[in-house]
Coordinates of C-alpha atoms and ligand atoms in Angstrom, one line a residue:
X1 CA -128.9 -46.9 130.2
X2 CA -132.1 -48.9 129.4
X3 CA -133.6 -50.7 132.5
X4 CA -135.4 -54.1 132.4
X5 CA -139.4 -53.4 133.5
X6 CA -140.9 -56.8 133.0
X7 CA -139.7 -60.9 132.3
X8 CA -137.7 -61.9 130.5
X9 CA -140.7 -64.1 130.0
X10 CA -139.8 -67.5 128.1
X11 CA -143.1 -67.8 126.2
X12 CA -142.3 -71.1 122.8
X13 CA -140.1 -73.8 122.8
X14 CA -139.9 -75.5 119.6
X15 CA -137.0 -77.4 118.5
X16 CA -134.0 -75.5 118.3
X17 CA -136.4 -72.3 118.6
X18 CA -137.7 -70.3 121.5
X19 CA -139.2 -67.0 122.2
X20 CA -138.3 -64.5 124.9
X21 CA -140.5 -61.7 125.7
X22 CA -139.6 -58.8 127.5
X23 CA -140.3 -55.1 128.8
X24 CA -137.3 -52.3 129.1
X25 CA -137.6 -49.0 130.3
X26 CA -136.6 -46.9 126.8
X27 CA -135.8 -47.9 123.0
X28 CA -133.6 -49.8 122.9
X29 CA -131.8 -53.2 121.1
X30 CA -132.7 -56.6 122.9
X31 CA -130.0 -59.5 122.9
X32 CA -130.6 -62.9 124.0
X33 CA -128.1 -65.7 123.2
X34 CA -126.6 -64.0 120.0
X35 CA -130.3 -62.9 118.9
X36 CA -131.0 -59.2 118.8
X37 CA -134.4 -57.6 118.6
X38 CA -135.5 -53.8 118.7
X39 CA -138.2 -52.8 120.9
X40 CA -141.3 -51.9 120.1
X41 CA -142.4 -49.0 121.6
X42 CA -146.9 -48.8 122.7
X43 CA -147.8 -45.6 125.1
X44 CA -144.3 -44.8 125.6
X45 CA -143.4 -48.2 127.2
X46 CA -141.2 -50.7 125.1
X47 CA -141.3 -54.3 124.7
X48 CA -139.8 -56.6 122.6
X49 CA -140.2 -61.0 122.0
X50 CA -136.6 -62.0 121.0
X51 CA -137.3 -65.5 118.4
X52 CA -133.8 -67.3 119.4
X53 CA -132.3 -69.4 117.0
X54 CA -130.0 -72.6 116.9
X55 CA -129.9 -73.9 120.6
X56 CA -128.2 -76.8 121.3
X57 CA -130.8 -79.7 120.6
X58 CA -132.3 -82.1 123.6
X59 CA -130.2 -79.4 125.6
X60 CA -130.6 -76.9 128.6
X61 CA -129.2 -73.7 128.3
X62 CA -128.4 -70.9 130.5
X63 CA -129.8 -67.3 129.2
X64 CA -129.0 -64.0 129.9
X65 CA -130.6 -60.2 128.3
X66 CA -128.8 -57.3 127.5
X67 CA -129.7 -54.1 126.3
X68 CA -127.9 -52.3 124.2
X69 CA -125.2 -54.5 125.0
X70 CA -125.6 -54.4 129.0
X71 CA -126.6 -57.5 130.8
X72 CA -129.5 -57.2 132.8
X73 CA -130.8 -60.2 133.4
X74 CA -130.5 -62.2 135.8
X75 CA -130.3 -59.7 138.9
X76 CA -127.2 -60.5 141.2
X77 CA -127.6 -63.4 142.9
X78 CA -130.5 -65.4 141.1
X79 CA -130.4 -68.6 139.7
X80 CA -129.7 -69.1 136.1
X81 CA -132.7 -69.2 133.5
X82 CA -132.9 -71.7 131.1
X83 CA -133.8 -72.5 127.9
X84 CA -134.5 -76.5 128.1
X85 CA -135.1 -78.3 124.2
X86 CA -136.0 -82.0 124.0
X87 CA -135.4 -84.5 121.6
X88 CA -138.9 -86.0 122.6
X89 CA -141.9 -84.8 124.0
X90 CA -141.9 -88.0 125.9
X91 CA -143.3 -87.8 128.5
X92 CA -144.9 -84.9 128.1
X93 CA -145.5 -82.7 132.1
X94 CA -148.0 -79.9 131.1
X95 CA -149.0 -77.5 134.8
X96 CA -152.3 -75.6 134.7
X97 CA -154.5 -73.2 137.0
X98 CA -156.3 -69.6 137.0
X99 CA -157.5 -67.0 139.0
X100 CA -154.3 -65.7 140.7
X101 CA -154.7 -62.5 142.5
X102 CA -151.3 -60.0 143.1
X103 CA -150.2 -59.9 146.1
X104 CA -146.7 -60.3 148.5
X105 CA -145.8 -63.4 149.5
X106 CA -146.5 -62.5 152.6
X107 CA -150.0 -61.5 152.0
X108 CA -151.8 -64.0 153.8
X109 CA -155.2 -62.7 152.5
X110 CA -155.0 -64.9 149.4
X111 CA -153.2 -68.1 150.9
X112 CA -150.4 -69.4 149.4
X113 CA -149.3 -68.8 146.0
X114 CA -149.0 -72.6 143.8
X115 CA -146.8 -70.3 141.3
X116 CA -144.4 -70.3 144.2
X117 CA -144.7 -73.6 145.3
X118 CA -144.2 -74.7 141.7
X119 CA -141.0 -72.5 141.7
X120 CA -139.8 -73.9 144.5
X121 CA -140.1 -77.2 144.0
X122 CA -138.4 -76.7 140.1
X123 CA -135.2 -74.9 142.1
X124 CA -135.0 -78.4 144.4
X125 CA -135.4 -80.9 141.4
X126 CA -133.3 -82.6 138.5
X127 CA -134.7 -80.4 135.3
X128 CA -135.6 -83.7 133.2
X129 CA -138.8 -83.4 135.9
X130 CA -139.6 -79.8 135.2
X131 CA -143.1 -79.0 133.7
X132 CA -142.2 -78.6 129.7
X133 CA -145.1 -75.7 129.9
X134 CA -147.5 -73.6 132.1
X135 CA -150.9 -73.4 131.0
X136 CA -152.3 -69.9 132.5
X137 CA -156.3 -70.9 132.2
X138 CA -157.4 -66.9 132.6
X139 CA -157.8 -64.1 135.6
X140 CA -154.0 -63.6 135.2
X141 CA -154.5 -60.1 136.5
X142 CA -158.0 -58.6 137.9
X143 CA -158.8 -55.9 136.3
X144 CA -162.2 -55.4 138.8
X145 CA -162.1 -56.9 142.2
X146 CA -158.8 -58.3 144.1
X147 CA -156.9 -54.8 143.3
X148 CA -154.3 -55.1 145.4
X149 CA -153.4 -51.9 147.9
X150 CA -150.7 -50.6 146.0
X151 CA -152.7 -50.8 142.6
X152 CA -155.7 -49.0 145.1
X153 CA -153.1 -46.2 146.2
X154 CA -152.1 -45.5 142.8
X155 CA -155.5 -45.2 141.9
X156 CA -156.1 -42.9 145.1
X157 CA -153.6 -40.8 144.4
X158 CA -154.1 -40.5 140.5
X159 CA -158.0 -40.0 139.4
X160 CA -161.2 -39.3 141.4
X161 CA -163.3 -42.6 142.1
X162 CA -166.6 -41.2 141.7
X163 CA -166.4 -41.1 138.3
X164 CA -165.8 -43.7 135.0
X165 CA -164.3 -46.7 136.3
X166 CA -164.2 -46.0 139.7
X167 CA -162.0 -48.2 141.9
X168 CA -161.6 -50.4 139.1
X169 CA -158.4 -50.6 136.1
X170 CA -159.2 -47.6 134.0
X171 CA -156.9 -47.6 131.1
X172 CA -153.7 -48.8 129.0
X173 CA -151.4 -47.7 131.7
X174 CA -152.9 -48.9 134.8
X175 CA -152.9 -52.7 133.0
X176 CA -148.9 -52.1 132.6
X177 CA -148.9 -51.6 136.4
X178 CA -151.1 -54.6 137.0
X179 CA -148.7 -57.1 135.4
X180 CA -146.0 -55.6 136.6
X181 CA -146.9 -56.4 139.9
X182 CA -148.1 -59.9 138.9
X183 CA -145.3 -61.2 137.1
X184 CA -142.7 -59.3 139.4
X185 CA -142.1 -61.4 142.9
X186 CA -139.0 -62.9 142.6
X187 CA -139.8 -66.4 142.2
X188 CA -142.5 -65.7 140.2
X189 CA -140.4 -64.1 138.1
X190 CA -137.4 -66.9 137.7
X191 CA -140.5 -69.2 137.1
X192 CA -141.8 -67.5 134.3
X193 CA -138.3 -66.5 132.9
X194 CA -137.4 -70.6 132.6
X195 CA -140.4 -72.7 132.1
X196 CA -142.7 -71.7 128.7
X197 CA -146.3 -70.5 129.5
X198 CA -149.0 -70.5 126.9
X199 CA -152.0 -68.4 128.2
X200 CA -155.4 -67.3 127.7
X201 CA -157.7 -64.9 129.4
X202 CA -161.1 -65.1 131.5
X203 CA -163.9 -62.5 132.4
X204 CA -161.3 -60.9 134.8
X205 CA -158.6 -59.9 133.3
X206 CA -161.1 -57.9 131.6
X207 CA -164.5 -57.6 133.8
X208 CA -166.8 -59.7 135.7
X209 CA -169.4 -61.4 133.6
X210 CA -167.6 -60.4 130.9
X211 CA -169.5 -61.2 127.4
X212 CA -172.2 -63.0 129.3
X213 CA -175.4 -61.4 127.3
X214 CA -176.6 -59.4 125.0
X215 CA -178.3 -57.3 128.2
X216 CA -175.1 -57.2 129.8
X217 CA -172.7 -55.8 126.9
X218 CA -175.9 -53.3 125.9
X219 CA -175.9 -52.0 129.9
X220 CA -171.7 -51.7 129.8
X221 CA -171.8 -50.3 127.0
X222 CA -173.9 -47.4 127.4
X223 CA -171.5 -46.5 130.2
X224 CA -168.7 -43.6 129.8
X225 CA -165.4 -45.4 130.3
X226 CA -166.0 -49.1 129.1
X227 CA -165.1 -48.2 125.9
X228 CA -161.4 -47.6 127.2
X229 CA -161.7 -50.4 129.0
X230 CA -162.0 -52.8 126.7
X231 CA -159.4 -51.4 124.3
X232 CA -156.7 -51.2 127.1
X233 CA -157.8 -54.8 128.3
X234 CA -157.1 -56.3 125.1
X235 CA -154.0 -54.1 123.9
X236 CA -152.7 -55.3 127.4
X237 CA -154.0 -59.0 126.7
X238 CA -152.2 -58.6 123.1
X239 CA -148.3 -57.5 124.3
X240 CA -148.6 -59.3 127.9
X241 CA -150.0 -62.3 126.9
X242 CA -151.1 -63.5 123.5
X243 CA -147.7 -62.6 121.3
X244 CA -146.1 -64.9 123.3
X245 CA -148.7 -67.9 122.2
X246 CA -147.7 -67.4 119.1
X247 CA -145.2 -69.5 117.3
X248 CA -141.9 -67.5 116.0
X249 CA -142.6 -67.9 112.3
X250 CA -145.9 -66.1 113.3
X251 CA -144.2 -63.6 114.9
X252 CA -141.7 -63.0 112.4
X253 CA -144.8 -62.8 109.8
X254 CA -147.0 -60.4 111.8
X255 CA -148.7 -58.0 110.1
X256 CA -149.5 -55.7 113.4
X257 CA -146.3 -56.7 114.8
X258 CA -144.6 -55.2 111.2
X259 CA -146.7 -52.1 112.1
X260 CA -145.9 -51.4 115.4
X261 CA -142.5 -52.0 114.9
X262 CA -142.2 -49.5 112.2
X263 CA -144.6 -46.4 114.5
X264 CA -142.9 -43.4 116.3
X265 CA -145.4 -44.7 119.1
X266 CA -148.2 -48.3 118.2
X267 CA -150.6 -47.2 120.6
X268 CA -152.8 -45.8 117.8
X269 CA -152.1 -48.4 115.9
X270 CA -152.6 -51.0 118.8
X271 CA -156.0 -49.3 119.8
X272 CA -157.9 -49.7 116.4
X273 CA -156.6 -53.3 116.1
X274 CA -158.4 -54.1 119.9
X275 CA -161.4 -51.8 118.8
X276 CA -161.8 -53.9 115.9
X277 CA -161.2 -57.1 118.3
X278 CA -164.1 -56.2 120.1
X279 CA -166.5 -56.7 117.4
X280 CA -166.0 -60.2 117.8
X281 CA -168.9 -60.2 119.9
X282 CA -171.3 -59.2 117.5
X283 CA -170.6 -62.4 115.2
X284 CA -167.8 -60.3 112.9
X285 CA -164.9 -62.9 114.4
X286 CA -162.3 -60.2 113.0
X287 CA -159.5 -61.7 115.7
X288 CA -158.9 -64.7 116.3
X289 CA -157.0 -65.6 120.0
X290 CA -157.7 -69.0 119.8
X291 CA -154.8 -71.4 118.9
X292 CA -152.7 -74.5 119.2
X293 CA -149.4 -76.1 120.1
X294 CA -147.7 -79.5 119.6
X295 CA -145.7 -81.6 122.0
X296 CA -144.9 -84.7 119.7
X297 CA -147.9 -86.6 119.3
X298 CA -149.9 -84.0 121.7
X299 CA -152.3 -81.3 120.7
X300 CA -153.0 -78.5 123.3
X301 CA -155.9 -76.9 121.6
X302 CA -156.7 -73.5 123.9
X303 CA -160.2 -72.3 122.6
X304 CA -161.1 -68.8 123.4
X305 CA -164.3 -68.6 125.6
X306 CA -164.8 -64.8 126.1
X307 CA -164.1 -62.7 122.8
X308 CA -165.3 -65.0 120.5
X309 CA -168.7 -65.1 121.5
X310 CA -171.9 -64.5 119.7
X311 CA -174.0 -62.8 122.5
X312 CA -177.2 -61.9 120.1
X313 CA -179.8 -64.2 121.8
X314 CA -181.0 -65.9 118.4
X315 CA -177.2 -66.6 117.5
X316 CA -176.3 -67.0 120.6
X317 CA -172.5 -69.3 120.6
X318 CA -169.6 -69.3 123.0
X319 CA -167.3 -69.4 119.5
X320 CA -168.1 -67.9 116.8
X321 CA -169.2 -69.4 113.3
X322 CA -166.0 -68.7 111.7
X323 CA -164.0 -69.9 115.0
X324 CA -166.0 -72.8 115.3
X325 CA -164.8 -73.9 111.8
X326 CA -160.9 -73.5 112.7
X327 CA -161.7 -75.7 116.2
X328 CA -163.2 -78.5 114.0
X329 CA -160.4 -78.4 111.7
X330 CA -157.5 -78.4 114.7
X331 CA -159.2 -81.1 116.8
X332 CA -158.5 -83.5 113.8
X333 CA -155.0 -84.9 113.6
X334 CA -153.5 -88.6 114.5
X335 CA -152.8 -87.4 118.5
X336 CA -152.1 -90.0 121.4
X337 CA -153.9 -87.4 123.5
X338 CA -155.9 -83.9 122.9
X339 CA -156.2 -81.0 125.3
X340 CA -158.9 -78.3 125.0
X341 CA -158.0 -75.4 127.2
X342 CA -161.1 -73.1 127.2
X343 CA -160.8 -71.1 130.4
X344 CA -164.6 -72.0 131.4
X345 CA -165.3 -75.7 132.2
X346 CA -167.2 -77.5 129.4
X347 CA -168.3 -80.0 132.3
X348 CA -169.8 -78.9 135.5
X349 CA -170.7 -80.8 138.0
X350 CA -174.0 -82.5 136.4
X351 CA -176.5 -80.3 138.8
X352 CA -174.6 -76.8 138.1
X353 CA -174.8 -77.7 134.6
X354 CA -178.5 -78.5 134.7
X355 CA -179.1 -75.4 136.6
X356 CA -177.3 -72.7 133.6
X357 CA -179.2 -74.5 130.9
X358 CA -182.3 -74.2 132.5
X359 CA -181.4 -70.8 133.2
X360 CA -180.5 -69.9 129.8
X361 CA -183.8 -71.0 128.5
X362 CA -185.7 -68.8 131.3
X363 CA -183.4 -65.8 129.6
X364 CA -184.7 -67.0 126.6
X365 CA -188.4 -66.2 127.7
X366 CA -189.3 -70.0 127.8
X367 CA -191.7 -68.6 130.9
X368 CA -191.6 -65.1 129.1
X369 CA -190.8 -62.1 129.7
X370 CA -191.2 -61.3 132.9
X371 CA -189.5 -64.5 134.3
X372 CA -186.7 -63.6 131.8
X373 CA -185.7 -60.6 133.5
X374 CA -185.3 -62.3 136.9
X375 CA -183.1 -65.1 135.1
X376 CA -181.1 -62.1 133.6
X377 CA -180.3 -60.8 137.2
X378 CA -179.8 -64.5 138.0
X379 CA -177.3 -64.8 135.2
X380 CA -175.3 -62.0 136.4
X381 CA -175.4 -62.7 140.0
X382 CA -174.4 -66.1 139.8
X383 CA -172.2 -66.3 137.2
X384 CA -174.3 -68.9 135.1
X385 CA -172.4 -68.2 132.1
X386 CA -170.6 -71.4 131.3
X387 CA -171.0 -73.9 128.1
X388 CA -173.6 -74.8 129.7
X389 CA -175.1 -71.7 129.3
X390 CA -174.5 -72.0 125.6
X391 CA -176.9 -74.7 125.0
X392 CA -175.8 -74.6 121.0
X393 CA -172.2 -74.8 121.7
X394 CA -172.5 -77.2 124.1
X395 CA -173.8 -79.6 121.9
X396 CA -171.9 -78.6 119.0
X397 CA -168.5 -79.5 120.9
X398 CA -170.3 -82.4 122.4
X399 CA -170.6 -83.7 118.5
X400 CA -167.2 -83.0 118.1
X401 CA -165.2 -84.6 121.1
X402 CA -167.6 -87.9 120.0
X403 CA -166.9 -87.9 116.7
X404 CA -163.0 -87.2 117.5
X405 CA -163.5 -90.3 120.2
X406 CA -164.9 -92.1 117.5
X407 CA -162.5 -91.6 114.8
X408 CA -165.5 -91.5 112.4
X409 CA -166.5 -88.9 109.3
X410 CA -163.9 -85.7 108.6
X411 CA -162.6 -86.1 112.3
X412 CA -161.0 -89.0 112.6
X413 CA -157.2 -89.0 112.6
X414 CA -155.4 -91.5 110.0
X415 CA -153.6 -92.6 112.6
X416 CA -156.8 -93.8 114.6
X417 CA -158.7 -92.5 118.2
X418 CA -156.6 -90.4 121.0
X419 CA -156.0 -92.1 124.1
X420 CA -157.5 -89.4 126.1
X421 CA -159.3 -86.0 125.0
X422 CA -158.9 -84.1 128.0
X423 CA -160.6 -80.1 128.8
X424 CA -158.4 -78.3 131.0
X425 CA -160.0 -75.2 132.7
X426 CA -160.4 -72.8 135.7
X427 CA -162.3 -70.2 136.3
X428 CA -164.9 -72.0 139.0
X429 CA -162.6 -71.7 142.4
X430 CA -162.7 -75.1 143.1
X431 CA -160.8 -77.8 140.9
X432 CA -161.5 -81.7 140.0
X433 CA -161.5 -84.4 137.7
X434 CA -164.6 -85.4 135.8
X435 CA -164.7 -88.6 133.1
X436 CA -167.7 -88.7 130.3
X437 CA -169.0 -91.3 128.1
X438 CA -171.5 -91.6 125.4
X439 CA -173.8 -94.5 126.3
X440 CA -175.2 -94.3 122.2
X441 CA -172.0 -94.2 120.8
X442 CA -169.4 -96.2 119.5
X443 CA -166.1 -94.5 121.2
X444 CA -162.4 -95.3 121.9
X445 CA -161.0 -92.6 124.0
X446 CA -161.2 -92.0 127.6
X447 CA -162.9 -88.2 127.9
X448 CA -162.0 -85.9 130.9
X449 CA -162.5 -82.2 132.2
X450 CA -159.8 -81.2 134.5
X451 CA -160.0 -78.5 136.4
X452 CA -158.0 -76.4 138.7
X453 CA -159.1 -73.2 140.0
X454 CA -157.7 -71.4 141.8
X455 CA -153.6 -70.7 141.5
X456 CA -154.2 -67.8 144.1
X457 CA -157.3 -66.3 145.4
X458 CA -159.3 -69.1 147.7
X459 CA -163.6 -68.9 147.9
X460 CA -164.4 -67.6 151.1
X461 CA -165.7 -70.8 153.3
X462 CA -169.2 -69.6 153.1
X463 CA -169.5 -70.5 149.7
X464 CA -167.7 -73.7 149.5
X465 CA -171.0 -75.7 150.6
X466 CA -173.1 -74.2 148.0
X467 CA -170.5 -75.6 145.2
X468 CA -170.1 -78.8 147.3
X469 CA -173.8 -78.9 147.0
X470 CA -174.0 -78.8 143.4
X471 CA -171.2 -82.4 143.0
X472 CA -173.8 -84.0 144.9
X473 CA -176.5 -86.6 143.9
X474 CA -179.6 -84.2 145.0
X475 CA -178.5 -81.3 143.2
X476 CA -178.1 -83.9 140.2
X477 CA -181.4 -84.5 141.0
X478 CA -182.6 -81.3 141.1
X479 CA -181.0 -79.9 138.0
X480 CA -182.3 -82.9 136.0
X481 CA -186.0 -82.1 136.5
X482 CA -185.3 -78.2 136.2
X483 CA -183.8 -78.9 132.5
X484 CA -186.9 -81.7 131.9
X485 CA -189.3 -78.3 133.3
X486 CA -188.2 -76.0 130.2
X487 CA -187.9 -79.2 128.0
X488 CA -184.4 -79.3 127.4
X489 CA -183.0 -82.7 125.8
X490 CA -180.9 -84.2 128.3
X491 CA -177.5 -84.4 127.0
X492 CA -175.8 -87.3 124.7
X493 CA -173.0 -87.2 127.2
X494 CA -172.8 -88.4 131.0
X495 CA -170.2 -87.4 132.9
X496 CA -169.2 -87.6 137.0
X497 CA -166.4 -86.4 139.0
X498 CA -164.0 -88.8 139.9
X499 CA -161.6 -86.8 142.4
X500 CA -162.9 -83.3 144.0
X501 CA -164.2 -81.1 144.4
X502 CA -160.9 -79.8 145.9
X503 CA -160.9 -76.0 147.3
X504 CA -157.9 -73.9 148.2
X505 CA -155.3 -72.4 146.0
X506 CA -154.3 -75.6 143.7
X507 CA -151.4 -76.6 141.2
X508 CA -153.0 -79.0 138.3
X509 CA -150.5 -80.8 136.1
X510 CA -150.9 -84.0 133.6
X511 CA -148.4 -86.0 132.5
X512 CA -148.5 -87.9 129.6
X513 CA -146.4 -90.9 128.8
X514 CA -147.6 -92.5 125.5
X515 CA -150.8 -93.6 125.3
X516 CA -151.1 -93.4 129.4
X517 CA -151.9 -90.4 131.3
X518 CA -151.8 -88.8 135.2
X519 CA -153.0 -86.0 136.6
X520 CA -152.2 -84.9 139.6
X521 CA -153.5 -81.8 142.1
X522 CA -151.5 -80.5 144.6
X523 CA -152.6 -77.7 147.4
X524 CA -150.3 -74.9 147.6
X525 CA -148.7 -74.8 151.3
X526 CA -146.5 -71.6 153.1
X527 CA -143.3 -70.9 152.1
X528 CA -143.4 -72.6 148.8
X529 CA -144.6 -76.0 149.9
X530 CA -147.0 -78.4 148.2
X531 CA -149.7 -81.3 149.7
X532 CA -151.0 -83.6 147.4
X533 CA -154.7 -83.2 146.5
X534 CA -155.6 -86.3 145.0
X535 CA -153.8 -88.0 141.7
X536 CA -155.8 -90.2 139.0
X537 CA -154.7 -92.5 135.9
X538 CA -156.3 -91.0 132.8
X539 CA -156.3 -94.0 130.5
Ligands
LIG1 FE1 -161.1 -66.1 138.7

């Protein structure tokens, strides 16, 4: 008999639709509430995302999965999962985070886990004050650093160490047994099973640094086993984590999924799609992982910050011509409120931010050559790789959330300004809010970055006052007259934190009610407790 592996993972709820994704064991037929799928079988394990039809509107039902006609799902003694519909998308709870290392429960290396707090607390209240999605902001496995034990063992036992990727995820199979352990503690996995997740990754689910310069991708490149890597990291990326962003009509329309469906075995198949993925970098823009969801009169736009990049230095873009074009065109629309996910922060604190332009200008032999090299090794070490860093982005997105706030030219919604255009992000281990303005323009909505960082996998205390440092008005300072030093324009934005920083394994969440809006952090406690951060109106 087929066994469930993975999920089920409850990925889209729209209307009377939703999308169930899940891994078995063999071929098989997947059933969930009347809907049958085959799996779809990539290096001889099988998966398949079930599009369920005709649930009970404003409604929440119980689920179970068979295969092949067996139920197996949910294990003996577990709560129900749900499938939850609402007639309105008001108000609207939306959770976020990143970085969450694998590990037990138990582990006390890593803290406490805010997935588990989150789960708890959903088992203990009413469902009308669930979350109505997760928003996984990237490092939703580590490919590189944080391998758990077991995932070391298996590595022990498996390959030598001294060779190709060493200590680190090598290929397709190894990234099966990395979500696998992820997604598999219990709780985690009723969590995931009942409340939708839209995801998208950071440098870590594939490498450190990943896509950070053209000196970086030329050095990994030149190395024997990145170029498995990279293909396993994004077939992973596409079963575990992007089909599920996608709505069901584009999952009944897929091409590759068509493809893969109709192959003795998709890995071939799957390969030269994530090879050709790859070439993103050099400007080609081929895939697109970038994409957007709507909760009434809310956009979520999640912008991808990694693939998409342009890494040539006279091109250089954090998205992608082509990319750029379809952000424009979905930031436009007559919303109450827009979120832009993009894993990396567009707003650092003012005297980080200061600090990675000025740093991408030294790479960009403002002081030449020489001092470029030492900002390259600065780059790398530091991790100075956010918008930022992309001076030309920066600005362009800059023009963009104005000219949305403004509800002037091709942006502007019919329906007038959102109340609140709001960046959620991770990535930086420490979360906050920040609120910006444009002291030349003529704007309407209120402008956050919210961040919340991590879900699992605290900074080490020696590094928390170096990131306190830079929230602070001498770093501001500082940074200022670093970017005045290699003549950078200061920027047509000002922005400031207005709670944080926060450090500590953290649970984000907004919640939008009309035209007002919260956001609340709460520090993951033991046993699947919370403590309130800090919470701030939005509008
Ligand atoms: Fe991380």
């Amino acid at each position: 008999m087929p066994r469930l592996v993975l999920g089920p993972l409850l990925r889209f709820v729209e209307g009377t639709r939703a999308t169930v994704w899940v891994e078995a064991d063999s071929a098989c037929t997947v059933e969930v509430l009347g809907c049958r799928v085959s799996t779809f079988p990539v290096a001889g394990h099988h998966y398949a995302i079930v599009v369920v039809d005709g649930l009970p509107a404003d409604d929440v039902t119980p689920y179970e999965v068979s295969l092949d006609g067996e139920r197996v799902w949910p294990f003996e003694g577990w709560p129900a999962s749900v499938i939850r519909t609402r007639a309105s998308a008001v108000p609207l709870r939306v959770a976020f985070g990143s970085c969450r290392a694998a590990a037990p429960l138990d582990d006390s290396s890593h803290g406490a886990d805010a997935l588990h707090s989150l789960a708890e607390r959903m088992r203990r209240q009413p469902v009308d004050e669930w979350p109505d999605l997760l928003m996984l902001l990237g490092d939703q496995v580590y490919a590189d650093d944080n391998i758990s034990p077991l995932t070391l063992a298996r590595i022990r036992y498996r390959r030598s160490q001294s060779t190709g990727a060493g200590w680190e995820v090598a290929n397709f199979g190894e990234y099966t047994e990395l979500y696998e352990e992820s997604w598999s503690i219990p709780a985690i996995r009723w969590l995931l099973s009942t409340l939708p997740t839209a995801m998208i990754f950071d440098d870590h689910d594939v490498r450190d640094d990943w896509n950070t310069s053209d000196a970086w991708l030329r050095e990994i490149r030149s190395t024997s086993w990145w170029q498995d890597r990279i293909e396993a990291a994004l077939m992973s990326y596409w079963i575990y984590q992007h089909l599920g962003n996608l709505p069901p009509a584009e999952i009944e329309s897929s091409p590759l999924l068509a493809r893969l469906r109709d192959a003795a075995d998709g890995e071939p198949v799957l390969r030269e799609f994530a090879r050709h993925a790859d070439r993103n970098i050099e400007g080609a823009a081929p895939v697109r992982w970038s994409y957007h969801r709507d909760f009434g009169a809310v956009r979520l736009l999640v912008v991808d910050s990694r693939c998409g990049r342009v890494v040539d230095a006279a091109r250089r873009a954090m998205v992608g011509p082509e990319e750029w074009a379809w952000v424009e065109q979905h930031a436009t629309g007559a919303f109450d409120h827009l979120l832009i996910a993009t894993s990396l922060p567009f707003l650092l604190p003012e005297g980080i931010h200061h600090l990675e332009a000025w740093n991408e200008a030294t790479c960009d032999r403002r002081w030449g050559a020489r001092f470029a090299r030492t900002a390259e090794w600065l780059r790398q070490r530091a991790d100075l790789e956010h918008w930022a860093a992309f001076g030309r982005s920066f600005d362009q997105m800059t023009r963009l959330v104005g000219e949305v706030a403004g509800g002037k030219g091709r942006h502007g919604g019919p329906g007038g300004t959102p109340a609140t255009i709001t960046f959620l992000s991770g990535d930086v281990h420490f979360s906050y809010l920040a609120e910006a303005r444009f002291p030349q323009r003529d704007v309407t909505s209120r402008i956050y970055q919210a961040v919340c960082s991590p879900l699992r996998n605290p900074l080490a205390m020696g590094m928390r006052s170096g990131q306190r440092f830079g929230a602070t008005r001498t770093a501001t300072r500082i940074g200022r007259a670093l970017g005045r030093s290699a003549r950078i324009p200061p920027p047509e934005l000002q922005w400031e934190l207005v709670a944080g920083p926060a450090f500590g394994n953290q649970l984000g969440e907004l919640e939008l009610d009309g035209r007002a809006g919260l956001m609340r952090l709460s520090g993951a406690l033991p046993e699947g407790r919370f403590q309130e951060s800090f919470s701030a109106r939005l509008s």
